[in-house]
């Protein structure tokens, strides 16, 4: 009877030692993972920490570009309006040039071609 108790105690102690060894391994893995995460955090901080200093001038540059673009759009609008007015004036002047004659432009063109030959 006492030998059975001793065998059971030995088995229980072996199982407990095995579980303790497995828990120690899991603890090592968790420690390695924590070390890797801290390392990644440190590297990320080192990379991203100077970012605001680099972003601020870029933001100012973008603001300046937007202002220049807006000015160029306004100039383009003015030029388009001037070209439209010039086009209307050209049409009016072109019509007025041939309005006094009885022949249309298409009727006069063959006469000009004959005169050149």
mmCIF file of N, CA and C in Angstrom:
data_model
loop_
_atom_site.group_PDB
_atom_site.id
_atom_site.type_symbol
_atom_site.label_atom_id
_atom_site.label_comp_id
_atom_site.label_asym_id
_atom_site.label_seq_id
_atom_site.Cartn_x
_atom_site.Cartn_y
_atom_site.Cartn_z
ATOM 1 N N UNK A 1 0.817 -1.167 0.000
ATOM 2 C CA UNK A 1 0.000 0.000 0.000
ATOM 3 C C UNK A 1 0.876 1.252 0.000
ATOM 4 N N UNK A 2 1.886 1.300 0.832
ATOM 5 C CA UNK A 2 2.747 2.474 0.871
ATOM 6 C C UNK A 2 3.545 2.608 -0.417
ATOM 7 N N UNK A 3 3.856 1.523 -1.074
ATOM 8 C CA UNK A 3 4.573 1.619 -2.347
ATOM 9 C C UNK A 3 3.677 2.220 -3.421
ATOM 10 N N UNK A 4 2.390 1.967 -3.387
ATOM 11 C CA UNK A 4 1.449 2.547 -4.350
ATOM 12 C C UNK A 4 1.368 4.056 -4.122
ATOM 13 N N UNK A 5 1.345 4.490 -2.880
ATOM 14 C CA UNK A 5 1.294 5.916 -2.568
ATOM 15 C C UNK A 5 2.570 6.591 -3.043
ATOM 16 N N UNK A 6 3.702 5.947 -2.848
ATOM 17 C CA UNK A 6 4.982 6.513 -3.287
ATOM 18 C C UNK A 6 5.017 6.620 -4.804
ATOM 19 N N UNK A 7 4.543 5.621 -5.505
ATOM 20 C CA UNK A 7 4.528 5.632 -6.980
ATOM 21 C C UNK A 7 3.606 6.749 -7.474
ATOM 22 N N UNK A 8 2.451 6.875 -6.846
ATOM 23 C CA UNK A 8 1.516 7.935 -7.255
ATOM 24 C C UNK A 8 2.138 9.302 -6.979
ATOM 25 N N UNK A 9 2.806 9.470 -5.823
ATOM 26 C CA UNK A 9 3.462 10.739 -5.517
ATOM 27 C C UNK A 9 4.576 11.049 -6.519
ATOM 28 N N UNK A 10 5.330 10.044 -6.898
ATOM 29 C CA UNK A 10 6.398 10.231 -7.888
ATOM 30 C C UNK A 10 5.793 10.635 -9.230
ATOM 31 N N UNK A 11 4.700 9.978 -9.631
ATOM 32 C CA UNK A 11 4.034 10.326 -10.898
ATOM 33 C C UNK A 11 3.510 11.761 -10.844
ATOM 34 N N UNK A 12 2.892 12.110 -9.730
ATOM 35 C CA UNK A 12 2.387 13.487 -9.582
ATOM 36 C C UNK A 12 3.540 14.481 -9.644
ATOM 37 N N UNK A 13 4.643 14.206 -9.006
ATOM 38 C CA UNK A 13 5.787 15.118 -9.020
ATOM 39 C C UNK A 13 6.410 15.202 -10.412
ATOM 40 N N UNK A 14 6.461 14.092 -11.146
ATOM 41 C CA UNK A 14 6.973 14.115 -12.527
ATOM 42 C C UNK A 14 6.061 14.969 -13.403
ATOM 43 N N UNK A 15 4.756 14.798 -13.261
ATOM 44 C CA UNK A 15 3.800 15.588 -14.043
ATOM 45 C C UNK A 15 3.946 17.076 -13.690
ATOM 46 N N UNK A 16 4.095 17.378 -12.394
ATOM 47 C CA UNK A 16 4.269 18.772 -11.971
ATOM 48 C C UNK A 16 5.578 19.352 -12.514
ATOM 49 N N UNK A 17 6.625 18.573 -12.519
ATOM 50 C CA UNK A 17 7.896 19.047 -13.090
ATOM 51 C C UNK A 17 7.748 19.314 -14.584
ATOM 52 N N UNK A 18 7.057 18.431 -15.296
ATOM 53 C CA UNK A 18 6.828 18.606 -16.735
ATOM 54 C C UNK A 18 6.026 19.883 -16.974
ATOM 55 N N UNK A 19 4.959 20.100 -16.205
ATOM 56 C CA UNK A 19 4.141 21.301 -16.344
ATOM 57 C C UNK A 19 4.945 22.562 -16.017
ATOM 58 N N UNK A 20 5.791 22.483 -14.992
ATOM 59 C CA UNK A 20 6.630 23.624 -14.634
ATOM 60 C C UNK A 20 7.603 23.938 -15.760
ATOM 61 N N UNK A 21 8.180 22.903 -16.365
ATOM 62 C CA UNK A 21 9.110 23.097 -17.482
ATOM 63 C C UNK A 21 8.380 23.741 -18.679
ATOM 64 N N UNK A 22 7.144 23.265 -18.995
ATOM 65 C CA UNK A 22 6.362 23.827 -20.098
ATOM 66 C C UNK A 22 5.994 25.294 -19.811
ATOM 67 N N UNK A 23 5.601 25.591 -18.570
ATOM 68 C CA UNK A 23 5.290 26.969 -18.207
ATOM 69 C C UNK A 23 6.518 27.869 -18.326
ATOM 70 N N UNK A 24 7.675 27.337 -17.956
ATOM 71 C CA UNK A 24 8.916 28.111 -18.093
ATOM 72 C C UNK A 24 9.186 28.413 -19.567
ATOM 73 N N UNK A 25 8.966 27.418 -20.459
ATOM 74 C CA UNK A 25 9.152 27.627 -21.901
ATOM 75 C C UNK A 25 8.182 28.684 -22.434
ATOM 76 N N UNK A 26 6.929 28.610 -21.996
ATOM 77 C CA UNK A 26 5.931 29.597 -22.436
ATOM 78 C C UNK A 26 6.337 30.982 -21.952
ATOM 79 N N UNK A 27 6.830 31.072 -20.718
ATOM 80 C CA UNK A 27 7.300 32.351 -20.176
ATOM 81 C C UNK A 27 8.443 32.916 -21.003
ATOM 82 N N UNK A 28 9.371 32.051 -21.450
ATOM 83 C CA UNK A 28 10.475 32.494 -22.299
ATOM 84 C C UNK A 28 9.967 33.027 -23.643
ATOM 85 N N UNK A 29 8.976 32.331 -24.194
ATOM 86 C CA UNK A 29 8.405 32.779 -25.475
ATOM 87 C C UNK A 29 7.697 34.125 -25.325
ATOM 88 N N UNK A 30 6.967 34.272 -24.226
ATOM 89 C CA UNK A 30 6.296 35.546 -23.975
ATOM 90 C C UNK A 30 7.329 36.654 -23.779
ATOM 91 N N UNK A 31 8.394 36.353 -23.084
ATOM 92 C CA UNK A 31 9.453 37.342 -22.866
ATOM 93 C C UNK A 31 10.111 37.737 -24.183
ATOM 94 N N UNK A 32 10.372 36.770 -25.044
ATOM 95 C CA UNK A 32 10.953 37.067 -26.360
ATOM 96 C C UNK A 32 9.997 37.914 -27.205
ATOM 97 N N UNK A 33 8.712 37.586 -27.145
ATOM 98 C CA UNK A 33 7.725 38.365 -27.904
ATOM 99 C C UNK A 33 7.654 39.791 -27.376
ATOM 100 N N UNK A 34 7.674 39.952 -26.061
ATOM 101 C CA UNK A 34 7.634 41.294 -25.474
ATOM 102 C C UNK A 34 8.876 42.080 -25.859
ATOM 103 N N UNK A 35 10.016 41.423 -25.875
ATOM 104 C CA UNK A 35 11.258 42.083 -26.271
ATOM 105 C C UNK A 35 11.175 42.538 -27.737
ATOM 106 N N UNK A 36 10.609 41.683 -28.599
ATOM 107 C CA UNK A 36 10.476 42.034 -30.017
ATOM 108 C C UNK A 36 9.524 43.215 -30.204
ATOM 109 N N UNK A 37 8.421 43.227 -29.448
ATOM 110 C CA UNK A 37 7.463 44.331 -29.558
ATOM 111 C C UNK A 37 8.102 45.635 -29.078
ATOM 112 N N UNK A 38 8.847 45.578 -27.977
ATOM 113 C CA UNK A 38 9.520 46.788 -27.481
ATOM 114 C C UNK A 38 10.557 47.289 -28.474
ATOM 115 N N UNK A 39 11.265 46.363 -29.083
ATOM 116 C CA UNK A 39 12.258 46.734 -30.098
ATOM 117 C C UNK A 39 11.579 47.414 -31.294
ATOM 118 N N UNK A 40 10.471 46.824 -31.745
ATOM 119 C CA UNK A 40 9.733 47.411 -32.870
ATOM 120 C C UNK A 40 9.207 48.791 -32.503
ATOM 121 N N UNK A 41 8.723 48.951 -31.273
ATOM 122 C CA UNK A 41 8.225 50.247 -30.832
ATOM 123 C C UNK A 41 9.349 51.283 -30.798
ATOM 124 N N UNK A 42 10.507 50.885 -30.356
ATOM 125 C CA UNK A 42 11.648 51.790 -30.285
ATOM 126 C C UNK A 42 12.082 52.226 -31.686
ATOM 127 N N UNK A 43 12.149 51.272 -32.602
ATOM 128 C CA UNK A 43 12.545 51.594 -33.976
ATOM 129 C C UNK A 43 11.490 52.497 -34.627
ATOM 130 N N UNK A 44 10.220 52.192 -34.413
ATOM 131 C CA UNK A 44 9.144 53.008 -34.973
ATOM 132 C C UNK A 44 9.209 54.427 -34.427
ATOM 133 N N UNK A 45 9.458 54.558 -33.162
ATOM 134 C CA UNK A 45 9.580 55.887 -32.551
ATOM 135 C C UNK A 45 10.743 56.654 -33.177
ATOM 136 N N UNK A 46 11.879 55.969 -33.332
ATOM 137 C CA UNK A 46 13.050 56.622 -33.918
ATOM 138 C C UNK A 46 12.777 57.100 -35.339
ATOM 139 N N UNK A 47 11.981 56.332 -36.075
ATOM 140 C CA UNK A 47 11.690 56.704 -37.460
ATOM 141 C C UNK A 47 10.652 57.830 -37.512
ATOM 142 N N UNK A 48 9.610 57.725 -36.700
ATOM 143 C CA UNK A 48 8.492 58.661 -36.804
ATOM 144 C C UNK A 48 8.654 59.921 -35.955
ATOM 145 N N UNK A 49 9.535 59.929 -35.011
ATOM 146 C CA UNK A 49 9.680 61.088 -34.133
ATOM 147 C C UNK A 49 10.044 62.370 -34.897
ATOM 148 N N UNK A 50 10.960 62.327 -35.866
ATOM 149 C CA UNK A 50 11.264 63.577 -36.584
ATOM 150 C C UNK A 50 10.235 63.940 -37.660
ATOM 151 N N UNK A 51 9.208 63.134 -37.846
ATOM 152 C CA UNK A 51 8.231 63.381 -38.912
ATOM 153 C C UNK A 51 7.541 64.739 -38.822
ATOM 154 N N UNK A 52 7.067 65.190 -37.651
ATOM 155 C CA UNK A 52 6.399 66.493 -37.628
ATOM 156 C C UNK A 52 7.295 67.629 -38.125
ATOM 157 N N UNK A 53 8.582 67.540 -37.853
ATOM 158 C CA UNK A 53 9.492 68.576 -38.346
ATOM 159 C C UNK A 53 9.581 68.562 -39.863
ATOM 160 N N UNK A 54 9.437 67.389 -40.464
ATOM 161 C CA UNK A 54 9.485 67.291 -41.922
ATOM 162 C C UNK A 54 8.127 67.608 -42.551
ATOM 163 N N UNK A 55 7.058 67.345 -41.832
ATOM 164 C CA UNK A 55 5.717 67.553 -42.374
ATOM 165 C C UNK A 55 5.355 69.039 -42.392
ATOM 166 N N UNK A 56 5.796 69.795 -41.399
ATOM 167 C CA UNK A 56 5.427 71.215 -41.309
ATOM 168 C C UNK A 56 5.849 72.013 -42.549
ATOM 169 N N UNK A 57 7.108 71.917 -43.006
ATOM 170 C CA UNK A 57 7.465 72.667 -44.227
ATOM 171 C C UNK A 57 6.700 72.177 -45.454
ATOM 172 N N UNK A 58 6.434 70.882 -45.509
ATOM 173 C CA UNK A 58 5.676 70.362 -46.653
ATOM 174 C C UNK A 58 4.264 70.932 -46.658
ATOM 175 N N UNK A 59 3.672 71.070 -45.487
ATOM 176 C CA UNK A 59 2.332 71.640 -45.393
ATOM 177 C C UNK A 59 2.323 73.084 -45.867
ATOM 178 N N UNK A 60 3.342 73.821 -45.491
ATOM 179 C CA UNK A 60 3.448 75.219 -45.940
ATOM 180 C C UNK A 60 3.622 75.263 -47.452
ATOM 181 N N UNK A 61 4.453 74.361 -47.984
ATOM 182 C CA UNK A 61 4.656 74.303 -49.435
ATOM 183 C C UNK A 61 3.375 73.975 -50.178
ATOM 184 N N UNK A 62 2.592 73.056 -49.633
ATOM 185 C CA UNK A 62 1.320 72.694 -50.278
ATOM 186 C C UNK A 62 0.360 73.871 -50.242
ATOM 187 N N UNK A 63 0.324 74.590 -49.125
ATOM 188 C CA UNK A 63 -0.549 75.759 -49.025
ATOM 189 C C UNK A 63 -0.152 76.798 -50.074
ATOM 190 N N UNK A 64 1.155 77.027 -50.231
ATOM 191 C CA UNK A 64 1.627 77.996 -51.234
ATOM 192 C C UNK A 64 1.264 77.543 -52.647
ATOM 193 N N UNK A 65 1.418 76.255 -52.919
ATOM 194 C CA UNK A 65 1.066 75.740 -54.246
ATOM 195 C C UNK A 65 -0.422 75.906 -54.527
ATOM 196 N N UNK A 66 -1.248 75.671 -53.516
ATOM 197 C CA UNK A 66 -2.689 75.840 -53.706
ATOM 198 C C UNK A 66 -3.030 77.305 -54.010
ATOM 199 N N UNK A 67 -2.370 78.225 -53.316
ATOM 200 C CA UNK A 67 -2.610 79.647 -53.578
ATOM 201 C C UNK A 67 -2.170 80.019 -54.989
ATOM 202 N N UNK A 68 -1.005 79.516 -55.417
ATOM 203 C CA UNK A 68 -0.537 79.794 -56.784
ATOM 204 C C UNK A 68 -1.492 79.203 -57.808
ATOM 205 N N UNK A 69 -1.980 77.991 -57.533
ATOM 206 C CA UNK A 69 -2.909 77.332 -58.450
ATOM 207 C C UNK A 69 -4.200 78.143 -58.559
ATOM 208 N N UNK A 70 -4.676 78.657 -57.430
ATOM 209 C CA UNK A 70 -5.890 79.466 -57.449
ATOM 210 C C UNK A 70 -5.678 80.733 -58.276
ATOM 211 N N UNK A 71 -4.520 81.382 -58.124
ATOM 212 C CA UNK A 71 -4.222 82.572 -58.911
ATOM 213 C C UNK A 71 -4.168 82.238 -60.405
ATOM 214 N N UNK A 72 -3.549 81.104 -60.728
ATOM 215 C CA UNK A 72 -3.464 80.698 -62.135
ATOM 216 C C UNK A 72 -4.853 80.391 -62.698
ATOM 217 N N UNK A 73 -5.722 79.801 -61.898
ATOM 218 C CA UNK A 73 -7.081 79.545 -62.365
ATOM 219 C C UNK A 73 -7.813 80.854 -62.641
ATOM 220 N N UNK A 74 -7.626 81.839 -61.768
ATOM 221 C CA UNK A 74 -8.254 83.141 -61.991
ATOM 222 C C UNK A 74 -7.725 83.781 -63.279
ATOM 223 N N UNK A 75 -6.407 83.681 -63.507
ATOM 224 C CA UNK A 75 -5.831 84.228 -64.735
ATOM 225 C C UNK A 75 -6.371 83.503 -65.967
ATOM 226 N N UNK A 76 -6.500 82.173 -65.845
ATOM 227 C CA UNK A 76 -7.040 81.395 -66.959
ATOM 228 C C UNK A 76 -8.483 81.802 -67.251
ATOM 229 N N UNK A 77 -9.275 82.028 -66.212
ATOM 230 C CA UNK A 77 -10.656 82.477 -66.419
ATOM 231 C C UNK A 77 -10.683 83.825 -67.147
ATOM 232 N N UNK A 78 -9.813 84.738 -66.740
ATOM 233 C CA UNK A 78 -9.756 86.049 -67.398
ATOM 234 C C UNK A 78 -9.374 85.909 -68.868
ATOM 235 N N UNK A 79 -8.363 85.071 -69.125
ATOM 236 C CA UNK A 79 -7.911 84.873 -70.509
ATOM 237 C C UNK A 79 -9.019 84.247 -71.345
ATOM 238 N N UNK A 80 -9.743 83.278 -70.775
ATOM 239 C CA UNK A 80 -10.837 82.647 -71.523
ATOM 240 C C UNK A 80 -11.929 83.657 -71.845
ATOM 241 N N UNK A 81 -12.244 84.543 -70.885
ATOM 242 C CA UNK A 81 -13.243 85.578 -71.145
ATOM 243 C C UNK A 81 -12.766 86.550 -72.229
ATOM 244 N N UNK A 82 -11.476 86.933 -72.158
ATOM 245 C CA UNK A 82 -10.936 87.837 -73.187
ATOM 246 C C UNK A 82 -10.958 87.188 -74.571
ATOM 247 N N UNK A 83 -10.606 85.901 -74.615
ATOM 248 C CA UNK A 83 -10.637 85.202 -75.906
ATOM 249 C C UNK A 83 -12.061 85.084 -76.441
ATOM 250 N N UNK A 84 -13.013 84.877 -75.550
ATOM 251 C CA UNK A 84 -14.407 84.807 -75.994
ATOM 252 C C UNK A 84 -14.849 86.154 -76.558
ATOM 253 N N UNK A 85 -14.477 87.235 -75.876
ATOM 254 C CA UNK A 85 -14.815 88.578 -76.372
ATOM 255 C C UNK A 85 -14.126 88.836 -77.706
ATOM 256 N N UNK A 86 -12.842 88.454 -77.797
ATOM 257 C CA UNK A 86 -12.107 88.641 -79.054
ATOM 258 C C UNK A 86 -12.741 87.833 -80.176
ATOM 259 N N UNK A 87 -13.208 86.651 -79.872
ATOM 260 C CA UNK A 87 -13.857 85.807 -80.878
ATOM 261 C C UNK A 87 -15.157 86.452 -81.352
ATOM 262 N N UNK A 88 -15.927 86.990 -80.412
ATOM 263 C CA UNK A 88 -17.180 87.653 -80.787
ATOM 264 C C UNK A 88 -16.887 88.881 -81.652
ATOM 265 N N UNK A 89 -15.886 89.676 -81.242
ATOM 266 C CA UNK A 89 -15.525 90.854 -82.033
ATOM 267 C C UNK A 89 -15.031 90.469 -83.424
ATOM 268 N N UNK A 90 -14.252 89.405 -83.499
ATOM 269 C CA UNK A 90 -13.757 88.958 -84.802
ATOM 270 C C UNK A 90 -14.906 88.529 -85.701
ATOM 271 N N UNK A 91 -15.891 87.857 -85.140
ATOM 272 C CA UNK A 91 -17.052 87.440 -85.945
ATOM 273 C C UNK A 91 -17.834 88.656 -86.431
ATOM 274 N N UNK A 92 -17.982 89.638 -85.530
ATOM 275 C CA UNK A 92 -18.715 90.850 -85.917
ATOM 276 C C UNK A 92 -17.960 91.591 -87.010
ATOM 277 N N UNK A 93 -16.659 91.760 -86.853
ATOM 278 C CA UNK A 93 -15.863 92.464 -87.857
ATOM 279 C C UNK A 93 -15.812 91.691 -89.161
ATOM 280 N N UNK A 94 -15.727 90.378 -89.090
ATOM 281 C CA UNK A 94 -15.664 89.557 -90.304
ATOM 282 C C UNK A 94 -16.959 89.676 -91.086
ATOM 283 N N UNK A 95 -18.102 89.672 -90.389
ATOM 284 C CA UNK A 95 -19.394 89.822 -91.049
ATOM 285 C C UNK A 95 -19.516 91.227 -91.656
ATOM 286 N N UNK A 96 -19.064 92.210 -90.911
ATOM 287 C CA UNK A 96 -19.174 93.589 -91.386
ATOM 288 C C UNK A 96 -18.312 93.846 -92.612
ATOM 289 N N UNK A 97 -17.215 93.140 -92.744
ATOM 290 C CA UNK A 97 -16.300 93.328 -93.871
ATOM 291 C C UNK A 97 -16.965 92.921 -95.176
ATOM 292 N N UNK A 98 -17.769 91.867 -95.128
ATOM 293 C CA UNK A 98 -18.400 91.369 -96.357
ATOM 294 C C UNK A 98 -19.865 91.726 -96.452
ATOM 295 N N UNK A 99 -20.372 92.476 -95.490
ATOM 296 C CA UNK A 99 -21.786 92.799 -95.477
ATOM 297 C C UNK A 99 -22.126 93.804 -96.590
ATOM 298 N N UNK A 100 -21.226 94.716 -96.873
ATOM 299 C CA UNK A 100 -21.494 95.751 -97.880
ATOM 300 C C UNK A 100 -21.514 95.207 -99.295
ATOM 301 N N UNK A 101 -20.853 94.123 -99.599
ATOM 302 C CA UNK A 101 -20.816 93.599 -100.957
ATOM 303 C C UNK A 101 -22.007 92.680 -101.187
ATOM 304 N N UNK A 102 -22.370 92.522 -102.425
ATOM 305 C CA UNK A 102 -23.526 91.693 -102.747
ATOM 306 C C UNK A 102 -23.153 90.219 -102.812
ATOM 307 N N UNK A 103 -21.872 89.904 -103.024
ATOM 308 C CA UNK A 103 -21.454 88.524 -103.121
ATOM 309 C C UNK A 103 -21.034 87.993 -101.751
ATOM 310 N N UNK A 104 -21.277 86.734 -101.554
ATOM 311 C CA UNK A 104 -20.829 86.116 -100.300
ATOM 312 C C UNK A 104 -19.375 85.685 -100.457
ATOM 313 N N UNK A 105 -18.796 85.290 -99.391
ATOM 314 C CA UNK A 105 -17.397 84.857 -99.391
ATOM 315 C C UNK A 105 -17.219 83.650 -100.318
ATOM 316 N N UNK A 106 -18.160 82.732 -100.290
ATOM 317 C CA UNK A 106 -18.059 81.528 -101.124
ATOM 318 C C UNK A 106 -18.147 81.879 -102.609
ATOM 319 N N UNK A 107 -18.935 82.902 -102.925
ATOM 320 C CA UNK A 107 -19.058 83.291 -104.321
ATOM 321 C C UNK A 107 -17.803 84.001 -104.802
ATOM 322 N N UNK A 108 -17.135 84.757 -103.940
ATOM 323 C CA UNK A 108 -15.935 85.492 -104.331
ATOM 324 C C UNK A 108 -14.711 84.593 -104.446
ATOM 325 N N UNK A 109 -14.640 83.498 -103.712
ATOM 326 C CA UNK A 109 -13.458 82.634 -103.668
ATOM 327 C C UNK A 109 -13.094 82.098 -105.059
ATOM 328 N N UNK A 110 -14.039 81.606 -105.842
ATOM 329 C CA UNK A 110 -13.644 81.127 -107.184
ATOM 330 C C UNK A 110 -13.068 82.248 -108.048
ATOM 331 N N UNK A 111 -13.561 83.471 -107.900
ATOM 332 C CA UNK A 111 -13.029 84.588 -108.676
ATOM 333 C C UNK A 111 -11.591 84.869 -108.286
ATOM 334 N N UNK A 112 -11.265 84.792 -107.023
ATOM 335 C CA UNK A 112 -9.893 85.017 -106.577
ATOM 336 C C UNK A 112 -8.960 83.951 -107.127
ATOM 337 N N UNK A 113 -9.414 82.702 -107.131
ATOM 338 C CA UNK A 113 -8.582 81.619 -107.650
ATOM 339 C C UNK A 113 -8.317 81.795 -109.143
ATOM 340 N N UNK A 114 -9.315 82.284 -109.897
ATOM 341 C CA UNK A 114 -9.135 82.516 -111.324
ATOM 342 C C UNK A 114 -8.174 83.659 -111.578
ATOM 343 N N UNK A 115 -8.208 84.652 -110.707
ATOM 344 C CA UNK A 115 -7.340 85.827 -110.859
ATOM 345 C C UNK A 115 -5.892 85.444 -110.615
ATOM 346 N N UNK A 116 -5.627 84.505 -109.774
ATOM 347 C CA UNK A 116 -4.248 84.099 -109.468
ATOM 348 C C UNK A 116 -3.637 83.283 -110.599
ATOM 349 N N UNK A 117 -4.437 82.583 -111.350
ATOM 350 C CA UNK A 117 -3.894 81.744 -112.420
ATOM 351 C C UNK A 117 -3.718 82.461 -113.702
#
